[in-house]
Coordinates of C-alpha atoms in Angstrom, one line a residue:
Chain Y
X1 CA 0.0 0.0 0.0
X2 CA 2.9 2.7 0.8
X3 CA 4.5 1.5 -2.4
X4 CA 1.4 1.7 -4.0
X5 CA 1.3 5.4 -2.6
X6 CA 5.2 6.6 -3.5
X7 CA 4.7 4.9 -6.9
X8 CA 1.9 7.4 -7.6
X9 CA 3.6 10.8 -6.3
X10 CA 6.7 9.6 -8.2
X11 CA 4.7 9.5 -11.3
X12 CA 2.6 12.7 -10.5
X13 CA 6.1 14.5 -9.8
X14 CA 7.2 13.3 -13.3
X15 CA 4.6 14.7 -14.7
X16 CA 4.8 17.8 -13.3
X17 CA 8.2 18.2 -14.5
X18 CA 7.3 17.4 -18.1
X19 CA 4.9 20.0 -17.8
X20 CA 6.8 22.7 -16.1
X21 CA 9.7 22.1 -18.3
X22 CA 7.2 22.5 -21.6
X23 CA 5.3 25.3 -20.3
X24 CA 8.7 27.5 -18.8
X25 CA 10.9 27.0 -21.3
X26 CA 8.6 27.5 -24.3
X27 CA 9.6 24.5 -26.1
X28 CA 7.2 24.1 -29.2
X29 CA 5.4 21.5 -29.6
X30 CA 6.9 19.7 -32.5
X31 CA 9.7 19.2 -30.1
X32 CA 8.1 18.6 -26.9
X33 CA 4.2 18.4 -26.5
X34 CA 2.8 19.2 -22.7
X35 CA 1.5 16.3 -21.2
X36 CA -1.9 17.7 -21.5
X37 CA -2.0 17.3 -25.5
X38 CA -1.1 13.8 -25.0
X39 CA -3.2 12.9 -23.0
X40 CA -6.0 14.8 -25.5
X41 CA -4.6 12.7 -28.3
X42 CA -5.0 9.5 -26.3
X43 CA -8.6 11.0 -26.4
X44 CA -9.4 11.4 -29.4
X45 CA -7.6 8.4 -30.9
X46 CA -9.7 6.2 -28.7
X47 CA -12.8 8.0 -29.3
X48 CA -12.5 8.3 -33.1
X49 CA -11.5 4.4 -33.4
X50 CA -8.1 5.0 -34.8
X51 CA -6.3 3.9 -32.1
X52 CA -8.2 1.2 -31.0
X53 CA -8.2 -0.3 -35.0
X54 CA -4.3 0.7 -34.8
X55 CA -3.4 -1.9 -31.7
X56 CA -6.4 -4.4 -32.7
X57 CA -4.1 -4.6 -36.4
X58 CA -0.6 -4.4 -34.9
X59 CA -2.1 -7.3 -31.8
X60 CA -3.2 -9.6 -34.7
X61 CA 0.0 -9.1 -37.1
X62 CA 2.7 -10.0 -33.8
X63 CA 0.0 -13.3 -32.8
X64 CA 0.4 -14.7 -36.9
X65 CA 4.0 -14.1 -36.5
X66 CA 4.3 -15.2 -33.0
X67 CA 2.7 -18.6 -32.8
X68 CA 4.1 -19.1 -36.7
X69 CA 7.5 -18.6 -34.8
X70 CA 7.0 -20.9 -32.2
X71 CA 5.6 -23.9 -34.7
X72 CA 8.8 -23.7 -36.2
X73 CA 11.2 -23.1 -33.2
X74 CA 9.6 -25.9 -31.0
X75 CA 9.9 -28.4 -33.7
X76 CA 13.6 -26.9 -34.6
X77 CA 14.3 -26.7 -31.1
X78 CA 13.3 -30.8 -30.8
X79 CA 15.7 -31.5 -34.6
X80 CA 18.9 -29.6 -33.0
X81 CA 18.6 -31.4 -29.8
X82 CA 17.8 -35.4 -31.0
X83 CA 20.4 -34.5 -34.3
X84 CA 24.2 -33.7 -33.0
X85 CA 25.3 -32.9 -37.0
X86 CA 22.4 -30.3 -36.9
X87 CA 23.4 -29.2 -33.5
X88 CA 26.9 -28.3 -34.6
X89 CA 25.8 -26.4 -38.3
X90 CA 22.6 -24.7 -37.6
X91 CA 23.3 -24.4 -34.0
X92 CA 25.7 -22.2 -34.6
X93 CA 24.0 -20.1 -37.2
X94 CA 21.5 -19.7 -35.0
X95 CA 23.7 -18.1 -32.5
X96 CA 24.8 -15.6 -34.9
X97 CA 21.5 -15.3 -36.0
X98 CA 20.3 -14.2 -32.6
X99 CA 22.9 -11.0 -32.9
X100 CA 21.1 -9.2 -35.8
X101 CA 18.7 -6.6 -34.7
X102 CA 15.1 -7.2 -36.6
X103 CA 15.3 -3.8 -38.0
X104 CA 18.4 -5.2 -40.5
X105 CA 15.7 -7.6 -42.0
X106 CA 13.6 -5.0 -43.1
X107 CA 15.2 -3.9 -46.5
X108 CA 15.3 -8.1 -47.3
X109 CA 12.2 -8.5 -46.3
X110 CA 10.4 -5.2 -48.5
X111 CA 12.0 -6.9 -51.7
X112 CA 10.5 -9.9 -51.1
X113 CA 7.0 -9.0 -49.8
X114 CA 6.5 -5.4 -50.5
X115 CA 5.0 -3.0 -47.9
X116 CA 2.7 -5.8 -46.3
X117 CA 1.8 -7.6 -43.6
X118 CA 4.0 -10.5 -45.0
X119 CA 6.9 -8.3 -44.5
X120 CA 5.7 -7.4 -40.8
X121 CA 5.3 -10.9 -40.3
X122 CA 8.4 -12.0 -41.8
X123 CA 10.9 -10.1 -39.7
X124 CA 8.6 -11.3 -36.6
X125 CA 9.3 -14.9 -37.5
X126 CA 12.8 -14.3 -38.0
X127 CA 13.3 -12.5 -34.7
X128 CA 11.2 -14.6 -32.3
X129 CA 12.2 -18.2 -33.6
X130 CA 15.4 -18.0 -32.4
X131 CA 14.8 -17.4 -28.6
X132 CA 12.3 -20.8 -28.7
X133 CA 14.7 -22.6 -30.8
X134 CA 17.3 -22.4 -28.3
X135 CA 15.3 -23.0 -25.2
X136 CA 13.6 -25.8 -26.7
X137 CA 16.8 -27.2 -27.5
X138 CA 18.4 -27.0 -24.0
X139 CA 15.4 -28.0 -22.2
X140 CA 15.3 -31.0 -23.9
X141 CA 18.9 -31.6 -23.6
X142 CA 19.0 -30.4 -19.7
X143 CA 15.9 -32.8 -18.6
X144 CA 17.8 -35.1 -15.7
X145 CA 18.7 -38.4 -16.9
X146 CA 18.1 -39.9 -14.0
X147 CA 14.3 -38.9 -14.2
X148 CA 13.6 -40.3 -17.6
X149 CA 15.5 -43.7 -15.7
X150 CA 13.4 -43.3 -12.5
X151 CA 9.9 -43.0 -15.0
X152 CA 11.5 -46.4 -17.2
X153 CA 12.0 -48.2 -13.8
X154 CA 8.1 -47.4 -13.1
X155 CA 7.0 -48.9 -16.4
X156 CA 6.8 -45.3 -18.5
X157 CA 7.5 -45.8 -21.8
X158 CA 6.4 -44.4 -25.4
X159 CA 3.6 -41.6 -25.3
X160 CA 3.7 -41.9 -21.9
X161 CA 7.0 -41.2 -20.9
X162 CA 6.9 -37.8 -23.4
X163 CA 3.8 -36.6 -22.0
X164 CA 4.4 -37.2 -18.1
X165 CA 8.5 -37.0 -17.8
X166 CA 9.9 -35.4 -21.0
X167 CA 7.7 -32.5 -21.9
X168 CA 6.8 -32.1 -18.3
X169 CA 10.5 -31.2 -17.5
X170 CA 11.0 -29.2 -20.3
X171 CA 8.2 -26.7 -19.1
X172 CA 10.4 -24.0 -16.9
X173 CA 12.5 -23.7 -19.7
X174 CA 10.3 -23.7 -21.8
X175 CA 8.1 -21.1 -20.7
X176 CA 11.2 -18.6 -20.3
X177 CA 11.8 -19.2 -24.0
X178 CA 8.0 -18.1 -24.8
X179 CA 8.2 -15.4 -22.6
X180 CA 11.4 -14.3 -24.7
X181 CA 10.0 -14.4 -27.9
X182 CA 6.8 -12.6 -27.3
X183 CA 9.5 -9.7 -26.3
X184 CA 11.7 -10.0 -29.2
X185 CA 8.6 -10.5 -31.5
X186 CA 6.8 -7.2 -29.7
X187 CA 9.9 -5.2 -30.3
X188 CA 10.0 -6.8 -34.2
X189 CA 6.4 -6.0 -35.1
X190 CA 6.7 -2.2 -34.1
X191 CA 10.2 -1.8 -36.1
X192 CA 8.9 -3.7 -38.9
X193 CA 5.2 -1.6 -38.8
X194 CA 6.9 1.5 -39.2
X195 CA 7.7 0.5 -43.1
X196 CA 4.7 -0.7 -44.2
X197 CA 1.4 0.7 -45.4
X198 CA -2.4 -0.1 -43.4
X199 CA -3.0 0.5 -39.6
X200 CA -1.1 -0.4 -37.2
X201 CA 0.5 1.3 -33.8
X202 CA 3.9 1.5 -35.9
X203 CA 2.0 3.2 -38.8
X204 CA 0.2 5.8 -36.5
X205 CA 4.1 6.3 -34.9
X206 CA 5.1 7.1 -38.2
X207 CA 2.3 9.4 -39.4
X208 CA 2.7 11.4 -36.6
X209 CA 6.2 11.9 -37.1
X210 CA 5.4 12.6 -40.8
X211 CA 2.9 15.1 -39.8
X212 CA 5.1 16.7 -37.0
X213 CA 2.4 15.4 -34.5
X214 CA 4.5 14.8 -31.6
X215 CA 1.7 13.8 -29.0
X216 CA 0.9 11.5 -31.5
X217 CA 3.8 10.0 -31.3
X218 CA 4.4 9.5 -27.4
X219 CA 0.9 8.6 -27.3
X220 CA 1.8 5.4 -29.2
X221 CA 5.2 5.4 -27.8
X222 CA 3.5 5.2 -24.3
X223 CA 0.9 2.5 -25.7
X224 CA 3.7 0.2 -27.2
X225 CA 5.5 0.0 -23.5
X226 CA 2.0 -0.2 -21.8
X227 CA 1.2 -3.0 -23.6
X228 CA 4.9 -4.6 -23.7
X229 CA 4.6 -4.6 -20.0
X230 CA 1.2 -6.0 -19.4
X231 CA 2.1 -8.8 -21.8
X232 CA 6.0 -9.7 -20.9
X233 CA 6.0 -8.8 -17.2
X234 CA 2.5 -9.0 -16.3
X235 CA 1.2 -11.9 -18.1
X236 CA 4.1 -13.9 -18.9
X237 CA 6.2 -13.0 -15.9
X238 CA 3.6 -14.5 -13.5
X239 CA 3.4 -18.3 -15.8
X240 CA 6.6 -17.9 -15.4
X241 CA 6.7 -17.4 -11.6
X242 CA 3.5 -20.1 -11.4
X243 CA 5.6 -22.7 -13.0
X244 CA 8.9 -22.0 -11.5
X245 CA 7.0 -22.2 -8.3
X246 CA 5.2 -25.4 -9.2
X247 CA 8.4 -26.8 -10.6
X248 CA 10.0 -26.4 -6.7
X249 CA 12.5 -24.0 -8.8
X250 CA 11.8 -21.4 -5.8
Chain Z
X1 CA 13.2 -88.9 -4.9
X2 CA 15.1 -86.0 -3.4
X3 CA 14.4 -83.2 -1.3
X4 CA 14.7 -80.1 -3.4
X5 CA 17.8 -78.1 -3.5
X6 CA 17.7 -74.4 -2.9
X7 CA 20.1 -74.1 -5.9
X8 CA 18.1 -76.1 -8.0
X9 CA 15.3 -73.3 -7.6
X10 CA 16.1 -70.6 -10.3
X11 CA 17.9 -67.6 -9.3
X12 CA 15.5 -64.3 -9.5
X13 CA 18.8 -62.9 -11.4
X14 CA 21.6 -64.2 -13.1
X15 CA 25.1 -62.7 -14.1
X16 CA 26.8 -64.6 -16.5
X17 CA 30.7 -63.5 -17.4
X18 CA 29.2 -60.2 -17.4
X19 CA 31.6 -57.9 -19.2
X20 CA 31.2 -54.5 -19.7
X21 CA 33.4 -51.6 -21.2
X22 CA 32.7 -48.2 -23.3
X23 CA 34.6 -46.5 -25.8
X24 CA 36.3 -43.3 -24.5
X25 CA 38.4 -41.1 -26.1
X26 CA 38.6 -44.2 -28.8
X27 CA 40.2 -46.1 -25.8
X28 CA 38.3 -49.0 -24.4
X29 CA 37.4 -48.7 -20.8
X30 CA 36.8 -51.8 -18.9
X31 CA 34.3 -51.7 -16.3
X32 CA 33.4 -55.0 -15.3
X33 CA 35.2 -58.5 -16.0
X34 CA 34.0 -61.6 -16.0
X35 CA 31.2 -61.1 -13.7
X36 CA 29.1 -64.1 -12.5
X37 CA 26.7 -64.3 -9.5
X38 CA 23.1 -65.4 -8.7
X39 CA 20.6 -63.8 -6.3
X40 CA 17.5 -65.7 -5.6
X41 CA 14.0 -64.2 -4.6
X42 CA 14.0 -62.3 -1.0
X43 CA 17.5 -62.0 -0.6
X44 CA 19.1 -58.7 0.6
X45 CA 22.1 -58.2 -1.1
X46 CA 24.3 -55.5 -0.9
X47 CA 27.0 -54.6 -3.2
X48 CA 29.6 -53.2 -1.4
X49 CA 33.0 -51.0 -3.7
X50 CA 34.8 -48.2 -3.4
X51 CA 33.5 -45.5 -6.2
X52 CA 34.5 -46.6 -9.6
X53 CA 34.2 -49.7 -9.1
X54 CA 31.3 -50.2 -11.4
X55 CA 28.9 -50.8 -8.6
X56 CA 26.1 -48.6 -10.5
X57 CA 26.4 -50.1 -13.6
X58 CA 26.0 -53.6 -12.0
X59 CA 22.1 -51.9 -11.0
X60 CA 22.0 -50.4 -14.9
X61 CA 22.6 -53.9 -16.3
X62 CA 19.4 -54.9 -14.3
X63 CA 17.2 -52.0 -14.3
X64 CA 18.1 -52.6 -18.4
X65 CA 19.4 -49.1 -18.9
X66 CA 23.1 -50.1 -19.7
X67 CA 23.7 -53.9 -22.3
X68 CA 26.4 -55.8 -21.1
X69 CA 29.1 -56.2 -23.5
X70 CA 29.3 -59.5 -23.6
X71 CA 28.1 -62.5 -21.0
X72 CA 24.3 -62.0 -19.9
X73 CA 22.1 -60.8 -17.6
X74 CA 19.4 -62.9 -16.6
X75 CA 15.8 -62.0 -15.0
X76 CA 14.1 -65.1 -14.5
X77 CA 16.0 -67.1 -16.4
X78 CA 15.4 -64.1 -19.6
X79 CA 17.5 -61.7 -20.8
X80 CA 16.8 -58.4 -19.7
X81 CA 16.0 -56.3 -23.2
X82 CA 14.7 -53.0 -20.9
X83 CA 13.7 -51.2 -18.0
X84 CA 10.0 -52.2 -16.5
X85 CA 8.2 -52.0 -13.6
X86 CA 9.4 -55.8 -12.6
X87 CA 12.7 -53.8 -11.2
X88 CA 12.5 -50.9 -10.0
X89 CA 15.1 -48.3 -9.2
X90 CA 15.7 -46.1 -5.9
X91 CA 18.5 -43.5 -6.7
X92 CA 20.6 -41.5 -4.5
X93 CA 19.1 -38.5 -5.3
X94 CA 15.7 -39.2 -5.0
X95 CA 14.7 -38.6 -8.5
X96 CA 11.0 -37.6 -7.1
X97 CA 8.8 -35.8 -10.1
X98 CA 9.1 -32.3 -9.3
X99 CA 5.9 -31.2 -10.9
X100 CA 3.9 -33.8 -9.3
X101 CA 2.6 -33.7 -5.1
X102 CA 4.1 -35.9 -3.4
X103 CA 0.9 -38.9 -3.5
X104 CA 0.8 -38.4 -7.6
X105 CA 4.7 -39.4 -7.7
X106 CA 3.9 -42.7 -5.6
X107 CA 0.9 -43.1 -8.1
X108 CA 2.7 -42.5 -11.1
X109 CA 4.1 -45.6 -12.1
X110 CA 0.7 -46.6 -11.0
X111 CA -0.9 -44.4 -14.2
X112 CA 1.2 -46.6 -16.7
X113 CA -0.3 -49.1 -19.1
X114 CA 0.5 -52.1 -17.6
X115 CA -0.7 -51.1 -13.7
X116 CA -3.6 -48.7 -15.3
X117 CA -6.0 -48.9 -12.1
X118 CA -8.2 -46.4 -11.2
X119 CA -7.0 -46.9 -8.0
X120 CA -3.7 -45.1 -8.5
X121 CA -4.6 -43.0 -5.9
X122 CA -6.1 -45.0 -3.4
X123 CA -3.2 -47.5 -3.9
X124 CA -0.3 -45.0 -3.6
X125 CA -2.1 -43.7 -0.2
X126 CA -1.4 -47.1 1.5
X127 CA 2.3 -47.2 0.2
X128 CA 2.9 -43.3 1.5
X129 CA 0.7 -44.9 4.9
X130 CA 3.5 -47.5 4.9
X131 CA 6.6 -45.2 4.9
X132 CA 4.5 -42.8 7.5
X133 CA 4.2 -39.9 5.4
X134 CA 0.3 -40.0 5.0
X135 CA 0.1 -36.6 6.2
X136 CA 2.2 -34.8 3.3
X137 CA 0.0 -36.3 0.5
X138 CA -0.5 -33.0 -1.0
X139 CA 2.9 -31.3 -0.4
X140 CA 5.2 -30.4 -3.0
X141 CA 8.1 -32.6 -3.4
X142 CA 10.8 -29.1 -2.4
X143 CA 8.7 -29.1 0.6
X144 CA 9.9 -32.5 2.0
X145 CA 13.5 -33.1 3.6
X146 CA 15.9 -35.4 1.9
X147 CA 14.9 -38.2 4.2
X148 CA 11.2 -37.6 3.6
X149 CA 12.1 -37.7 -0.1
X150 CA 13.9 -41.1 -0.2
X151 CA 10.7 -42.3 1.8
X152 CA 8.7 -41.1 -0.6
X153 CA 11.0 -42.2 -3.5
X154 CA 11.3 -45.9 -1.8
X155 CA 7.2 -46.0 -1.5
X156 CA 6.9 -44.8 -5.2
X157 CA 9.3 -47.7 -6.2
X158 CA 7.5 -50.6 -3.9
X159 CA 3.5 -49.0 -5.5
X160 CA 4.0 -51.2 -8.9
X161 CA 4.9 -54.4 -6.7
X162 CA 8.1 -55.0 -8.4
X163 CA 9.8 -58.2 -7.8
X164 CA 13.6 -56.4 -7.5
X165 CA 13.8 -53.5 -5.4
X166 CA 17.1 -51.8 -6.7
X167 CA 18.9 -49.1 -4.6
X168 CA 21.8 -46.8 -5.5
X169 CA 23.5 -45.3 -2.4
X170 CA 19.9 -44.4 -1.3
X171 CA 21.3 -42.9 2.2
X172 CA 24.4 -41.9 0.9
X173 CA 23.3 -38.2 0.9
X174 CA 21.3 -38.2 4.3
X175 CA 23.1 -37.3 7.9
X176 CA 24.0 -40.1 9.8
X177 CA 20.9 -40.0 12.1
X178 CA 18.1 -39.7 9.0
X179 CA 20.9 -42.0 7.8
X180 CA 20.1 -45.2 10.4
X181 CA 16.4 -44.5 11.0
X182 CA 15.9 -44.9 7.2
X183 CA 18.3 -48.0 7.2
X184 CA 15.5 -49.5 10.3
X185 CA 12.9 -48.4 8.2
X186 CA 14.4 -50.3 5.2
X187 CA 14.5 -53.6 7.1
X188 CA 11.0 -53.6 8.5
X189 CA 10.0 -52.6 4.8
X190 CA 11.6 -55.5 2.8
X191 CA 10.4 -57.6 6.2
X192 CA 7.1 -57.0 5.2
X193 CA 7.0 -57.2 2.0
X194 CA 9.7 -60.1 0.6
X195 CA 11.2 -58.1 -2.3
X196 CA 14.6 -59.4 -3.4
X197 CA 16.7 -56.3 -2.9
X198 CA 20.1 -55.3 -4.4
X199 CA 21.2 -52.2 -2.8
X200 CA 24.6 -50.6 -3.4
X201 CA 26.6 -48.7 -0.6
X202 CA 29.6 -48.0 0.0
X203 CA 29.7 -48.4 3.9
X204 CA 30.7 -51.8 5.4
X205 CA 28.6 -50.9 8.5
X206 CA 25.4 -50.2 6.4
X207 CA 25.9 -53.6 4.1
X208 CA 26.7 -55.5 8.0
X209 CA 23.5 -54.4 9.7
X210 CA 20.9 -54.5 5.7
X211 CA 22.2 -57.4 4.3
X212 CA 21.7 -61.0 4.1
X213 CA 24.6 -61.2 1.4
X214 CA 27.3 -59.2 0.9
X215 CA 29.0 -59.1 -2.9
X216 CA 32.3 -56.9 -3.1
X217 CA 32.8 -55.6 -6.5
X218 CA 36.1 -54.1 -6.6
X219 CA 39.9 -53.4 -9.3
X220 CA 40.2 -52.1 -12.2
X221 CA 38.1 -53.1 -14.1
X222 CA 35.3 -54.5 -11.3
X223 CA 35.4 -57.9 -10.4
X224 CA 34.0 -60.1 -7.9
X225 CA 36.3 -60.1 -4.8
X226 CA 34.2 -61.4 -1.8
X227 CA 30.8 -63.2 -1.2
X228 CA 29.4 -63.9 2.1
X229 CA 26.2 -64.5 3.5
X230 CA 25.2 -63.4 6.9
X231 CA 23.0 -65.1 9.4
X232 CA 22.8 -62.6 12.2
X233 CA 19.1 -62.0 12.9
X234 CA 18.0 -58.5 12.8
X235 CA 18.3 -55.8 14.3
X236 CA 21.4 -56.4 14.4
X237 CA 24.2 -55.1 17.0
X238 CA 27.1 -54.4 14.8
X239 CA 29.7 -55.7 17.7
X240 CA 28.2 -59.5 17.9
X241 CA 31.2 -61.7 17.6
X242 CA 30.1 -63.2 13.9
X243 CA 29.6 -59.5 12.2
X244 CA 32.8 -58.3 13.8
X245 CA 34.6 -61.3 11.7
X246 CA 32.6 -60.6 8.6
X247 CA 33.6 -56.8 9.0
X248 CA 37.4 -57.2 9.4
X249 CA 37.5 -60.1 6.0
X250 CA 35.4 -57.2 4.5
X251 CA 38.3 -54.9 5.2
X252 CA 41.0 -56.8 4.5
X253 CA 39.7 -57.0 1.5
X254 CA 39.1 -53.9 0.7
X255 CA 42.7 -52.7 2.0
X256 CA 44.2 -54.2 -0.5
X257 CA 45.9 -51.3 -2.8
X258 CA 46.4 -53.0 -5.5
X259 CA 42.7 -53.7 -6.4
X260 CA 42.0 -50.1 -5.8
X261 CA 44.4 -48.1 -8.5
X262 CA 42.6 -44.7 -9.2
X263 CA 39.7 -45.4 -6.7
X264 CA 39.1 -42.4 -5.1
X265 CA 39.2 -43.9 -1.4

């Protein structure tokens, strides 16, 4: 509850220093908006539909790309760690993969697809595979020998074994790797948005910087980590803490 | 006619010039030579060896996780081709299902095809009643102590009825007084229910007060050194005159450097 309470003034002080800093200094407001105009954008945006259309759009391009992703990293993840020749050649791309930003995909990926959702879609694949790849992989390779023994000894074997020892055990690590991807594929889908044509919260960013609207474009700024946190820290961070805790990993 | 034998009854299992080695570093490792023994049903044997001795693998060979590489390993007068519920397999560290309460890992070899009862539950209840832990049926395996867990590991190993109750330094990683309170336990346990039991250890004193038959697997690579079989009822006080002149041949033999190269005691 005292958090609760500091959290609040902290943010009310911020606040009032964006505004006192806008309204003292005269900054215009291509540069620096007050607070208030934000906040009026936020209200118009959401009363006119645009905004609302704008994250329904952008929520349904990252989920395509997302679960597309994790199709194919799951089943990768499985190949690299049953196959040691695939472990040592893709593996290692992979790796090197995982260093390029999503952003570097996006002239590749506007050849191929144009200024679609494909493209969008694309880059989200490329970016949020790799995280579920990897943790797919070493989950599966990490799961104690001596409890796939301990479930043979019982009489587990087959279907059985993989759906009461194998996957089981694979689940904390697992669930990191989801939680992982949804932030790398989050972070993909607004650079990628920003490129291509239709609605979308990247493509309202991006008008409003093409218009000089800057409350436009920390309204969406502020909606993209608004709904980065709900979904990484808030909705995947407590699995994550359910299953860790359910796991005896805490 | 002739009174029957106790040899001419078939051993539970069979070693037959067991050998076993594995290719390391594309340099062949023996780990057991020549191996041949016979356990028949309800006896307590313990294998007693200093670590890398091949003691564990013995327990591979008949849990089936591990083929010998040549000689065979008999169950019953078969083969063993791989691990069922007809042996089943304590380890050290517990192995409990950490995603599972403590009564669903009893019950779980229970949920397998060939014990499918819907009973699981029921069933695993009376096995947790029997190692007196009734009262942590719904608690989380990290909620237990290591004692409690090797209870809990030992009832979820007895549930299926096996007919070989395999052991792996079971107490090895408990304190000395969880340490002989489960080693009591044990004995009323196999008491009660007449499994045939090969438990590995690596303390004489443990082997001298469990076992009905002491094998020493020692050298490089394992053999069969020693093999006695002890009369002493139970419990047992470890200085009665007969256990005190098991214990020092026991020693003797395992003084013996030679056998020991690169053992680590």
């Amino acid at each position: 509850m005292k958090i609760t309470l500091i959290r609040v003034a902290f943010f009310i002080l911020l606040f009032s220093i964006w505004y006192l800093v806008e309204k003292l200094g005269h900054i215009p407001s291509y540069i620096l908006p007050s607070p208030l105009s934000v906040i009026e954008s936020f209200y118009h945006g959401f009363l006119k539909g645009g905004y609302t259309t704008a994250i329904f759009s952008s929520l349904i391009r990252v989920l395509i790309g997302y679960f597309m992703a994790l199709g194919i990293g799951i089943i990768t993840g499985i190949l690299l760690a049953r196959y040691y020749i695939l472990d040592v050649t893709f593996g290692k791309i992979i790796l090197a993969l995982q260093s390029i930003p999503s952003v570097a995909w996006v002239p590749l990926a506007l050849l191929w697809f144009g200024i679609t959702d494909s493209a969008v879609i694309f880059i989200i694949i490329l970016e949020a595979v790799l995280p579920v790849t990897l943790s797919t992989r070493n989950a599966m390779k990490n799961i104690p020998p001596n409890l796939i023994r301990a479930a043979q000894t019982l009489g587990s074997k087959g279907l059985h074994l993989y759906q009461n020892v194998i996957i089981k055990a694979m689940i904390p690590e697992l669930v990191t790797g989801l939680r992982l991807s949804w932030a790398f594929a989050w972070r993909a889908l607004i650079a990628g948005e920003l490129f291509i044509s239709g609605s979308g919260i990247g493509q309202t960013l991006e008008l409003g910087r093409s218009l000089a609207d800057m409350s436009e474009v920390i309204a969406m700024i502020t909606t993209i980590g608004v709904i980065g946190f709900l979904t990484e820290n808030i909705f995947f961070g407590t699995i994550e803490k359910r299953v860790r805790l359910a796991w005896g990993l805490q | 006619m002739c009174l029957p034998n106790i040899k001419m009854i078939n051993p539970k299992i069979k070693f037959l010039n067991v050998t076993k080695s594995y290719d390391n570093n594309s340099k062949n490792e023996v780990i057991l030579q020549d191996l041949s023994f016979e356990i028949y049903a309800e006896e307590f044997v313990c294998i007693l060896g200093p670590s890398g001795s091949g003691k564990t693998t013995v327990l591979g060979l008949v849990a089936g996780f591990i083929k010998p590489s040549s000689g065979n390993v008999l169950f019953n007068s078969k083969d063993i081709i791989r691990p069922d519920s007809s042996r089943t397999l304590v380890f050290q560290e517990y192995a409990l299902f950490p995603w599972l309460n403590i009564l669903d890992n009893v019950a779980f070899g229970l949920t397998t095809k060939n014990h499918k009862n819907n009973y699981a539950r029921e069933k695993a209840s009376e096995y947790l009643n029997l190692v007196g832990l009734s009262a942590y049926e719904d608690h989380s395996v990290s909620q237990l102590s290591g004692g409690m867990k090797q209870r809990v590991a030992i009832a979820r190993a007895l549930a299926v009825d096996p007919e070989v109750l395999l052991l792996d330094e079971p107490f090895g990683a408990l304190d000395q007084q969880t340490r002989e309170s489960m080693q009591t336990e044990l004995t009323r346990l196999m008491t009660k229910t007449k499994k045939t039991v090969l438990f590995v250890t690596h303390s004489v004193d443990e082997a001298l007060k469990l076992a009905d038959r002491i094998l020493i697997i020692g050298g490089k690579p394992g053999k069969l050194l020693f093999d006695t079989t002890i009369a002493a009822t139970r419990p047992r006080d470890l200085n009665n005159y007969q256990l005190v002149t098991i214990r020092n041949k026991i020693l003797d033999k395992l003084s013996q450097p030679d056998l020991f190269m690169g053992s680590d005691i």
